[in-house]
Coordinates of C-alpha atoms in Angstrom, one line a residue:
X1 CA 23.0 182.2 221.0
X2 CA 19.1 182.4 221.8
X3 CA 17.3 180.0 224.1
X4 CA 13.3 180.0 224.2
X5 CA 11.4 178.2 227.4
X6 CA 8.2 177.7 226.3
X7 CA 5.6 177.1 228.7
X8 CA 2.6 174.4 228.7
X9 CA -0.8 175.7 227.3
X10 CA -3.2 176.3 230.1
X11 CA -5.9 177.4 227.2
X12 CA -6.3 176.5 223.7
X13 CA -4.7 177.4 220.7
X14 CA -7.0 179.7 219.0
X15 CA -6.5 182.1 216.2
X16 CA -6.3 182.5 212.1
X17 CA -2.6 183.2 211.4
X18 CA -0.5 183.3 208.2
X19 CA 3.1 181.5 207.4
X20 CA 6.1 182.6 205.7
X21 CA 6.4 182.1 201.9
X22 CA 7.8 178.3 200.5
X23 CA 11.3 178.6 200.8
X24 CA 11.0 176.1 197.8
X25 CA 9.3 178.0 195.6
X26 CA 10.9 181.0 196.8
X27 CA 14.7 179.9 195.5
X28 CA 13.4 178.5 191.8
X29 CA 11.8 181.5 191.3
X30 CA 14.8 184.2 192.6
X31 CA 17.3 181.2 190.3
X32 CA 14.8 181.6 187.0
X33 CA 14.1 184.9 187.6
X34 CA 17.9 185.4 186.8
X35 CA 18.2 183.9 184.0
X36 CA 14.9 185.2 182.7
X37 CA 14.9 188.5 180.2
X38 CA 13.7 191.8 182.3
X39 CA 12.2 192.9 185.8
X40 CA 10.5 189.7 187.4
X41 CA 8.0 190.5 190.2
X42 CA 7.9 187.7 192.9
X43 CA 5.4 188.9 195.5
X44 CA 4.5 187.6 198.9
X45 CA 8.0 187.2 199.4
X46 CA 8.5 186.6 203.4
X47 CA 10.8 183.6 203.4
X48 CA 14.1 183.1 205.9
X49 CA 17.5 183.1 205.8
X50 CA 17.6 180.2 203.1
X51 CA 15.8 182.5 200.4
X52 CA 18.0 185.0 201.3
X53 CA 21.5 183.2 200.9
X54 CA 20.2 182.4 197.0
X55 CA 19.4 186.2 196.5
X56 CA 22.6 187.1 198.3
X57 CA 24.6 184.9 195.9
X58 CA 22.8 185.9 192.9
X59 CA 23.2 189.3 193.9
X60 CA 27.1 188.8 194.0
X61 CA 27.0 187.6 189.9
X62 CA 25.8 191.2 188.9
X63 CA 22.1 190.3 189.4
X64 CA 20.0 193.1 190.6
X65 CA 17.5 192.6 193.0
X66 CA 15.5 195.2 195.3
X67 CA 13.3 194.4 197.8
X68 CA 10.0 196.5 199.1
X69 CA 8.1 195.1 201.8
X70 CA 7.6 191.7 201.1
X71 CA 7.3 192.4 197.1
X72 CA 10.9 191.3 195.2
X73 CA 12.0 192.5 191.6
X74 CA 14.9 190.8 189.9
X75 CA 16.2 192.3 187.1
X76 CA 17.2 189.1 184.9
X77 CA 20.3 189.2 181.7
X78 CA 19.3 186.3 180.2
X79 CA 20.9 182.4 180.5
X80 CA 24.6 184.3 180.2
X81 CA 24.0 187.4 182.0
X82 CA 25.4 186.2 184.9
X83 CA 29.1 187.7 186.0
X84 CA 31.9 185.9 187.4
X85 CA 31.9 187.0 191.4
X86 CA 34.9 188.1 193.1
X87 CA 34.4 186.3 196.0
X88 CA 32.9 182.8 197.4
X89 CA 29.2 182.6 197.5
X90 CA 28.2 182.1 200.9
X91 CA 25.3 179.5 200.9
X92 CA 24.6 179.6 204.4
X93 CA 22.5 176.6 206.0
X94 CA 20.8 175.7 202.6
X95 CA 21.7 173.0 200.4
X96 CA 19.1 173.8 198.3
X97 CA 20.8 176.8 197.3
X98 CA 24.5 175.0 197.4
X99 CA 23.0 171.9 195.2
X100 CA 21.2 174.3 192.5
X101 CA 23.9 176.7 192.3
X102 CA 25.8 173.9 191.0
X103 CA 23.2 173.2 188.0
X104 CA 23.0 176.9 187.1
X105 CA 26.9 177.5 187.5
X106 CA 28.3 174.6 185.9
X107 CA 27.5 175.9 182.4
X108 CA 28.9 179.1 182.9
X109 CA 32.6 180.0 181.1
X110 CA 33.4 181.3 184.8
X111 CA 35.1 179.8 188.0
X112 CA 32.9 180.4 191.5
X113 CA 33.2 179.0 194.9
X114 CA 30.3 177.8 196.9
X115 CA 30.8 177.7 201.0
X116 CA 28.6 177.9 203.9
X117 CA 28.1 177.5 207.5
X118 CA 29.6 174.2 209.3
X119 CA 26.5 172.4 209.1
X120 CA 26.2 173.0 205.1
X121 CA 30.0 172.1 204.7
X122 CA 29.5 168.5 206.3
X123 CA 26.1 167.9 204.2
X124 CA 26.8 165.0 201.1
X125 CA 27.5 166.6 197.4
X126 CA 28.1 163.7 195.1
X127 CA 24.6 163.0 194.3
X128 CA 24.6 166.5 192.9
X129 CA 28.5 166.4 191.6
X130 CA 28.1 162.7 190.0
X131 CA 25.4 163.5 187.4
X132 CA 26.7 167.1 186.5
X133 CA 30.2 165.5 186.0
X134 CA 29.0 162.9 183.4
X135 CA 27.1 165.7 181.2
X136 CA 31.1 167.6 181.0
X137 CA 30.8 169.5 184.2
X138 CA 34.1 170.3 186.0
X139 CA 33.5 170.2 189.9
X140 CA 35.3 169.8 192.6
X141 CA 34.7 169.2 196.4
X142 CA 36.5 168.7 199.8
X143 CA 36.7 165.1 200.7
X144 CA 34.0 163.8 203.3
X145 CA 35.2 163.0 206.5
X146 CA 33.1 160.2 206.8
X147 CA 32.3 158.6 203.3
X148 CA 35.1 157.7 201.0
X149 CA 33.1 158.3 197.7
X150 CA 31.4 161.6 198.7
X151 CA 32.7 165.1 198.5
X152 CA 31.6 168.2 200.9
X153 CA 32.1 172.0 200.4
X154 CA 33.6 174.2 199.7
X155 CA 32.8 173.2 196.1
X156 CA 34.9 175.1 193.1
X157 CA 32.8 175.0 190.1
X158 CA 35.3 175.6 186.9
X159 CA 33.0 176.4 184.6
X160 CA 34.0 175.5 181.1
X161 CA 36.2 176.7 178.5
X162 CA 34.9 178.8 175.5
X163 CA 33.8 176.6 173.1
X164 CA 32.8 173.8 175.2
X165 CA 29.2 172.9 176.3
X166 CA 27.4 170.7 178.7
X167 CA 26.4 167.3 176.7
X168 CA 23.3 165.6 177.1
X169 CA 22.6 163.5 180.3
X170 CA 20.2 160.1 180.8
X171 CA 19.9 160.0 184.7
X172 CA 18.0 157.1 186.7
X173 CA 18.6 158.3 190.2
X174 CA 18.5 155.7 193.1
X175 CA 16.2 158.6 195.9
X176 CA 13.3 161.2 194.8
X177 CA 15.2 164.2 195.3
X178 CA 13.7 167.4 193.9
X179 CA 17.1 169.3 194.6
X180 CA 18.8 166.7 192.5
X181 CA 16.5 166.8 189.8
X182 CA 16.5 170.7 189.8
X183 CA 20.1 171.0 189.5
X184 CA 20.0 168.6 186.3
X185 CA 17.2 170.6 185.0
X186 CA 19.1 174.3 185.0
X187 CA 21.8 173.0 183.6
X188 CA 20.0 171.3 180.8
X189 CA 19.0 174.5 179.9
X190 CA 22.7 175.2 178.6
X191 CA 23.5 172.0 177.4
X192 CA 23.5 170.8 173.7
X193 CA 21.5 167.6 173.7
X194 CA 18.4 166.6 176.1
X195 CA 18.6 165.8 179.8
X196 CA 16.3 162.8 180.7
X197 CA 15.7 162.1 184.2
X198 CA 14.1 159.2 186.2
X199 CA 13.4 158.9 190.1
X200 CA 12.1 156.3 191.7
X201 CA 8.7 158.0 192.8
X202 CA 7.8 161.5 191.8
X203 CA 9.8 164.7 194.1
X204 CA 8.1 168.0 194.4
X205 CA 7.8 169.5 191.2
X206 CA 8.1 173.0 192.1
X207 CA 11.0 173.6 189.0
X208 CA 8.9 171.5 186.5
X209 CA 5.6 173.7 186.9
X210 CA 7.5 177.0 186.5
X211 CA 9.8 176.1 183.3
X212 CA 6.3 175.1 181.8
X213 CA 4.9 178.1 182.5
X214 CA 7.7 180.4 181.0
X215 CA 7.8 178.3 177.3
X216 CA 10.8 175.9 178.4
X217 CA 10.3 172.6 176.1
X218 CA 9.9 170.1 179.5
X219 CA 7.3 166.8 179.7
X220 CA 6.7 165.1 182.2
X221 CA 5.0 161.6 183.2
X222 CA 5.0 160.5 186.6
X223 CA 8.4 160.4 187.9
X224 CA 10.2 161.0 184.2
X225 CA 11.2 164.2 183.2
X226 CA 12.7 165.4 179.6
X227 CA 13.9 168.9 178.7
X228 CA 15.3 169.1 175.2
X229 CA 16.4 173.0 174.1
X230 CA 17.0 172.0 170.7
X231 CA 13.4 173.6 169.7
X232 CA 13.8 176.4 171.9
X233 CA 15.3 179.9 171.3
X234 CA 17.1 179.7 175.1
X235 CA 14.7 183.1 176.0
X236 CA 12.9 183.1 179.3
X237 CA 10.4 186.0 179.6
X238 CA 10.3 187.8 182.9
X239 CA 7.0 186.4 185.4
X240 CA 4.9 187.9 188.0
X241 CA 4.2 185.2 190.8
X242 CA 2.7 185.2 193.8
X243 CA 4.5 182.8 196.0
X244 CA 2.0 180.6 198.5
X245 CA 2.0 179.7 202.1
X246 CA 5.1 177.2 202.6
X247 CA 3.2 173.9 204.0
X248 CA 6.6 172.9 206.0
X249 CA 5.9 176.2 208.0
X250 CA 2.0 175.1 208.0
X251 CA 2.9 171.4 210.0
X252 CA 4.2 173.0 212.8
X253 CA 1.1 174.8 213.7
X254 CA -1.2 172.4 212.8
X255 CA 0.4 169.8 214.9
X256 CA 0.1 172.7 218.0
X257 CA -3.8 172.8 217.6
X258 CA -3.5 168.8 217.9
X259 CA -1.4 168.7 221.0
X260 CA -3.1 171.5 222.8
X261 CA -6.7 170.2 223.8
X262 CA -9.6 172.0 222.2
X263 CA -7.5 173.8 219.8
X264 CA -8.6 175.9 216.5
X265 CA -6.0 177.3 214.4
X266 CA -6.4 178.1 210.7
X267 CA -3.1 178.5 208.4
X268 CA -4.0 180.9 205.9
X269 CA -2.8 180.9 201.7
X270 CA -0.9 177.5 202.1
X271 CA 0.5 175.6 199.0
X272 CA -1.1 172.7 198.4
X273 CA 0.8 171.0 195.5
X274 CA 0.3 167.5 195.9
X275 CA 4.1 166.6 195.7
X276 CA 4.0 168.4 199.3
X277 CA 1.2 167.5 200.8
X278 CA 2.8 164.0 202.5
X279 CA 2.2 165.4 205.8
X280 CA -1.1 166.1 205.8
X281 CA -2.0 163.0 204.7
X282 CA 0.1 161.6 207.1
X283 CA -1.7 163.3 209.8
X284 CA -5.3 162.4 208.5
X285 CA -4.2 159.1 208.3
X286 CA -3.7 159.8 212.5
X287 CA -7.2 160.9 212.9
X288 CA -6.2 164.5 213.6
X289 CA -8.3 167.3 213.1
X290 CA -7.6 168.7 209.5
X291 CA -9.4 170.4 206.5
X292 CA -8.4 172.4 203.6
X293 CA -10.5 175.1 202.2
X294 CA -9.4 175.5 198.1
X295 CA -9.0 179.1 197.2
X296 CA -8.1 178.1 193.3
X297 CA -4.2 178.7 192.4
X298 CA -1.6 180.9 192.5
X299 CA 1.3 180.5 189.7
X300 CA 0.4 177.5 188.6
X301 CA 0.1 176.4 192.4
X302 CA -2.8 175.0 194.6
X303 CA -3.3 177.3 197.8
X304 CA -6.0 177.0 200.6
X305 CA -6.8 177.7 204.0
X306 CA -5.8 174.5 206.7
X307 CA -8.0 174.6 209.1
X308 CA -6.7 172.5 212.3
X309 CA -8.5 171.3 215.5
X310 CA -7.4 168.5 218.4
X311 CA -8.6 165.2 217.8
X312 CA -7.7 161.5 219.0
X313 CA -4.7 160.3 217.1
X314 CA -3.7 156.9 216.8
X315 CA -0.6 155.1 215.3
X316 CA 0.2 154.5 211.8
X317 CA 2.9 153.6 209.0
X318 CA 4.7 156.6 207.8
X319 CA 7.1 155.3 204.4
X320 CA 7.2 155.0 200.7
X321 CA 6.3 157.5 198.7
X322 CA 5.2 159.4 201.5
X323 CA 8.7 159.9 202.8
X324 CA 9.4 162.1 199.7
X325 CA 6.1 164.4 199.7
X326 CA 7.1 164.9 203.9
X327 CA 10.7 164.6 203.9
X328 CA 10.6 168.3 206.1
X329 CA 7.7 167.4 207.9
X330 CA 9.0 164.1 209.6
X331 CA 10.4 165.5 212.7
X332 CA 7.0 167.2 213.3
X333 CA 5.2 163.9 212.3
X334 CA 7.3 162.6 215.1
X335 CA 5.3 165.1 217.5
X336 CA 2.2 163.7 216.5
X337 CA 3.4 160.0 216.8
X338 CA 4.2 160.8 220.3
X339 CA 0.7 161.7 221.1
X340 CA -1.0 158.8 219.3
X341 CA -2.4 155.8 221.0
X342 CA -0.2 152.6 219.8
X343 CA 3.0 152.2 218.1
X344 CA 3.8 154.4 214.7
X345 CA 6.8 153.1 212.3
X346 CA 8.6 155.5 210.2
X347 CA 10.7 153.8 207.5
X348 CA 12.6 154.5 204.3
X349 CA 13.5 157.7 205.5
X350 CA 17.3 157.5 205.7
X351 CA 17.6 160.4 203.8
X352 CA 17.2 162.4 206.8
X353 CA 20.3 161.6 208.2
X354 CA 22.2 164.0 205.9
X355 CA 20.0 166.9 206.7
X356 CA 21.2 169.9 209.0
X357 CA 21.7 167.5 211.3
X358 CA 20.8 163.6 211.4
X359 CA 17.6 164.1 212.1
X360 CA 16.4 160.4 212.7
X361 CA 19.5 160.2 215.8
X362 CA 18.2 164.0 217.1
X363 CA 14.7 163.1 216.7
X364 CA 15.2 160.2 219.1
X365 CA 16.8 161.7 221.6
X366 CA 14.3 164.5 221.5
X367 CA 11.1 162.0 221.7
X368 CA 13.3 160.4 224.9
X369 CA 13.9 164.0 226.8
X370 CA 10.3 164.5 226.6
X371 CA 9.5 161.2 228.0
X372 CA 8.1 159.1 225.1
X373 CA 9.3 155.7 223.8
X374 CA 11.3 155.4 221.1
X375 CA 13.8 153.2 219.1
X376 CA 16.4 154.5 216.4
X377 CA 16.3 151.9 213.1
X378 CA 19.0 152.2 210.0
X379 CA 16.2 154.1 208.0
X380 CA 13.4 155.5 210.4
X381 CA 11.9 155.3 214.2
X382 CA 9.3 153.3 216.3
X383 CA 7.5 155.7 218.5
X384 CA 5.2 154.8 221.0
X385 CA 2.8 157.3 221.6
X386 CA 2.5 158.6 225.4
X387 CA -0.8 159.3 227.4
X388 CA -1.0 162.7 229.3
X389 CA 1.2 164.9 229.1
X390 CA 5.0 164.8 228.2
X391 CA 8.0 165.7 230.8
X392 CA 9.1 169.2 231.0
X393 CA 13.2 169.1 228.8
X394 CA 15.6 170.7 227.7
X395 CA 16.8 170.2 224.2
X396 CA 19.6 171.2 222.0
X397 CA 18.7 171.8 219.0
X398 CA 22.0 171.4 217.5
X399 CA 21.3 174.2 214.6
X400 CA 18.5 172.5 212.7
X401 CA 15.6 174.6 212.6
X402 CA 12.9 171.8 212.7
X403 CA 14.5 170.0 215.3
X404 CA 14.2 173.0 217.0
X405 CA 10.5 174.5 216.2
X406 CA 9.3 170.6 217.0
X407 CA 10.7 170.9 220.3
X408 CA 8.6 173.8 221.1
X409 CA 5.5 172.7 219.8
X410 CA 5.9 169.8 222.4
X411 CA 6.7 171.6 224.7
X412 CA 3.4 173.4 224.6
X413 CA 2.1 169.9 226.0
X414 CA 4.4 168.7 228.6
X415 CA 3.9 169.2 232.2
X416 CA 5.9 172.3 232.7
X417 CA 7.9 174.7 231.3
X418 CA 11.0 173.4 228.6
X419 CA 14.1 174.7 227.4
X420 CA 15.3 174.7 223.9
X421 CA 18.8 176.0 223.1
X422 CA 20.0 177.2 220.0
X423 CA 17.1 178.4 218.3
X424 CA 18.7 181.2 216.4
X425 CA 18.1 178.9 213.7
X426 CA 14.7 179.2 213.5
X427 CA 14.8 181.8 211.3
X428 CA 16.1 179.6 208.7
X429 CA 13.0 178.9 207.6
X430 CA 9.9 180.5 209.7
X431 CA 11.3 183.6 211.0
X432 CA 7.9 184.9 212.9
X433 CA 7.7 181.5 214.6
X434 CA 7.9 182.0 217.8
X435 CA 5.7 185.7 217.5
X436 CA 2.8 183.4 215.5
X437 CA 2.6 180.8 218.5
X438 CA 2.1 183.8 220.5
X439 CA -0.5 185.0 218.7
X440 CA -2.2 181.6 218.9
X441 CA -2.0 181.9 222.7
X442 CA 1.6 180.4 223.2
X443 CA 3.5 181.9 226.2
X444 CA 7.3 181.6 225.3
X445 CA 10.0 183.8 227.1
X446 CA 13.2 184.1 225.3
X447 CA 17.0 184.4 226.5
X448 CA 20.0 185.2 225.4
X449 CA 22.6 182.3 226.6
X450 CA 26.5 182.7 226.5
X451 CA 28.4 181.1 224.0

């Protein structure tokens, strides 16, 4: 196990610095690639161990997938080119890749095991399960230990029968889940009838803009999506695609350059589709320093250059359909709520109490060690914003990568050096995290801790 102490800045945060690839982007396009006919070209490809567990299991169906630098080619069969693996596919720490494996593999007229780390294996399946079940998927999952009515991995996905297919599937779902809606979508693209789905405020549409853009018979409006493959020919051609900044990655740094005083930072090549832009709103909405500079798009995708500077923050109301657009960025949000002048509410945001860990409970205990004031509600957090600078703590992260990265980024403004424990996990997502503070002016010593 890692431990980082990062010290508080005694300059500002200065630099123009790059951010790993979106993870999110990053699995849709290995999943399509797949499934696609011939090589697929997915460049920029510098995402963590999430991305990796999807090419990992992909790789384990027969799918072949080199790697040079930071440029991947898959080598797609087509929607059945996949092979039954002979072994469990080992998800790691990402339910993305667990909850869209389930979409692509339900279809198939093969049996395959998903697992994963501890922290994957307690994470809530049902809302995946339930939907794939009514359209004639057979799934099954491990009891959860603490909800009757929900199932956890290991998940054994049957696969069905020769013969059979996947039927068609009208879906209102009760929370904006782009995981959800993704998993419907790939296996709509075996089933014989349409799949018609309905959230309750637009998810990020990452899947939607790349089945457009390779032929696949989708509409959208607002939060309604419909994929019917009866006028299709079930061909996906191979793509090239250049994958943007991930704007998750992006928060953490701009949040730095408004904690440290007199801070400059610019993020370079950062998505900017506007299903995940919630935390940058969320952070104007603060008064912090923020711009983007447009540079056009990228696969279908809005990029540009955030630049970042310290400003006054004050409180606000973080909920609604923001929650959905910044589901990743709320603990980080958090870090700016603890800097802000006044009291800032975070609600509807229950949903991130099934992530790698709960994050509302963490998150409050993490705003506490460092000194600020904050009460846990059912669905969100009250934070009172503290003046001067936080108190020096030591955090666990217990294994969630943004509770983790948040940590250090306060850190950077307490009143003397902090301690954050388990941070091997960083690499989930941002694997060059701690190098890139560094390179902004960070100082951060790491330590290898027993056990």
């Amino acid at each position: 196990m890692t431990a980082i102490v990062v010290h508080p800045c005694e300059h500002p945060l200065v630099g123009s610095v790059p951010v790993p690839s979106d993870k999110s982007i990053g699995h849709r396009a290995l999943l399509f690639a797949a499934i696609c006919l011939g090589k697929s070209r997915i460049k920029g490809f510098t995402g963590g161990d999430d991305n990796r567990s999807t090419a990992a299991a992909l790789r384990a169906m027969g799918v072949v997938i080199d790697e040079v630098g930071s440029e991947v080619t898959v080598t797609g069969n087509g929607l059945f080119g996949l092979r039954a693996p002979t072994s469990s596919l080992d998800c790691g720490n990402s339910g993305t890749t667990m909850r869209l494996l389930c979409g692509l593999l339900a279809p198939q007229p093969f049996e395959s095991t998903l697992t994963g780390d501890a922290s994957l294996q307690s994470r809530p399946m049902m809302r995946v399960i339930g939907p794939l079940r009514s359209r004639g998927a057979r799934i099954d999952g491990r009891p959860h230990p603490k909800k009757a009515d929900d199932v956890t991995g290991p998940l054994v996905v049957h696969g069905l029968p020769s013969g059979e297919y996947l039927g068609p599937l009208e879906y209102v779902s009760e929370i904006a889940s782009a995981q959800v809606k993704s998993a419907l979508l790939l296996s709509g693209l075996y089933a014989h009838g349409p799949t018609y789905i309905r959230e309750p405020m637009l998810s990020r549409d990452h899947t939607e803009r790349l089945l457009l853009s390779l032929g696949v018979p989708l509409s959208t409006m607002g939060p309604i999506v419909r994929l019917d493959p009866s006028t299709w020919n079930g061909q996906m051609p191979a793509f090239d695609l250049e994958l943007p900044g991930d704007p998750s990655a992006a928060a953490f740094l701009v949040t730095a350059a408004q904690l440290v005083d007199k801070s400059k930072v610019v993020v370079r090549d950062v998505g900017t589709n506007p299903t995940r832009t919630g935390f940058f709103e969320i952070a104007r909405d603060m008064g912090a320093g923020i711009a983007t500079e447009p540079h056009g798009e990228r696969g279908g995708e809005p990029i540009a250059d955030v630049h970042a500077w310290s400003a006054p923050l004050r409180s606000t109301r973080i909920g609604g359909e923001l929650i959905p657009r910044a589901v990743d960025e709320i603990p980080i949000a958090c870090a700016l709520a603890a800097r802000a002048n006044g009291t800032t509410m975070i609600m509807d945001a229950s949903e991130l109490r099934v992530k790698e860990s709960d994050r509302l409970a963490t998150m409050a205990l993490v705003l506490r060690a460092f000194g600020v004031s904050c009460e846990e509600r059912p669905d969100g957090l009250v934070i009172t914003g503290k003046e001067g600078a936080f108190t020096p703590a030591r955090i666990d992260s217990r294994g969630d990568h943004r509770i983790a990265m948040t940590a250090a980024v306060m850190a950077l403004a307490a009143s003397g050096p902090s301690r954050i424990l388990d941070v091997d996990c960083i690499t989930t997502s941002f694997p060059k995290f701690i190098g890139t503070l560094r390179a902004l002016g960070a100082r951060i010593d790491v330590e290898a801790v027993d056990g």
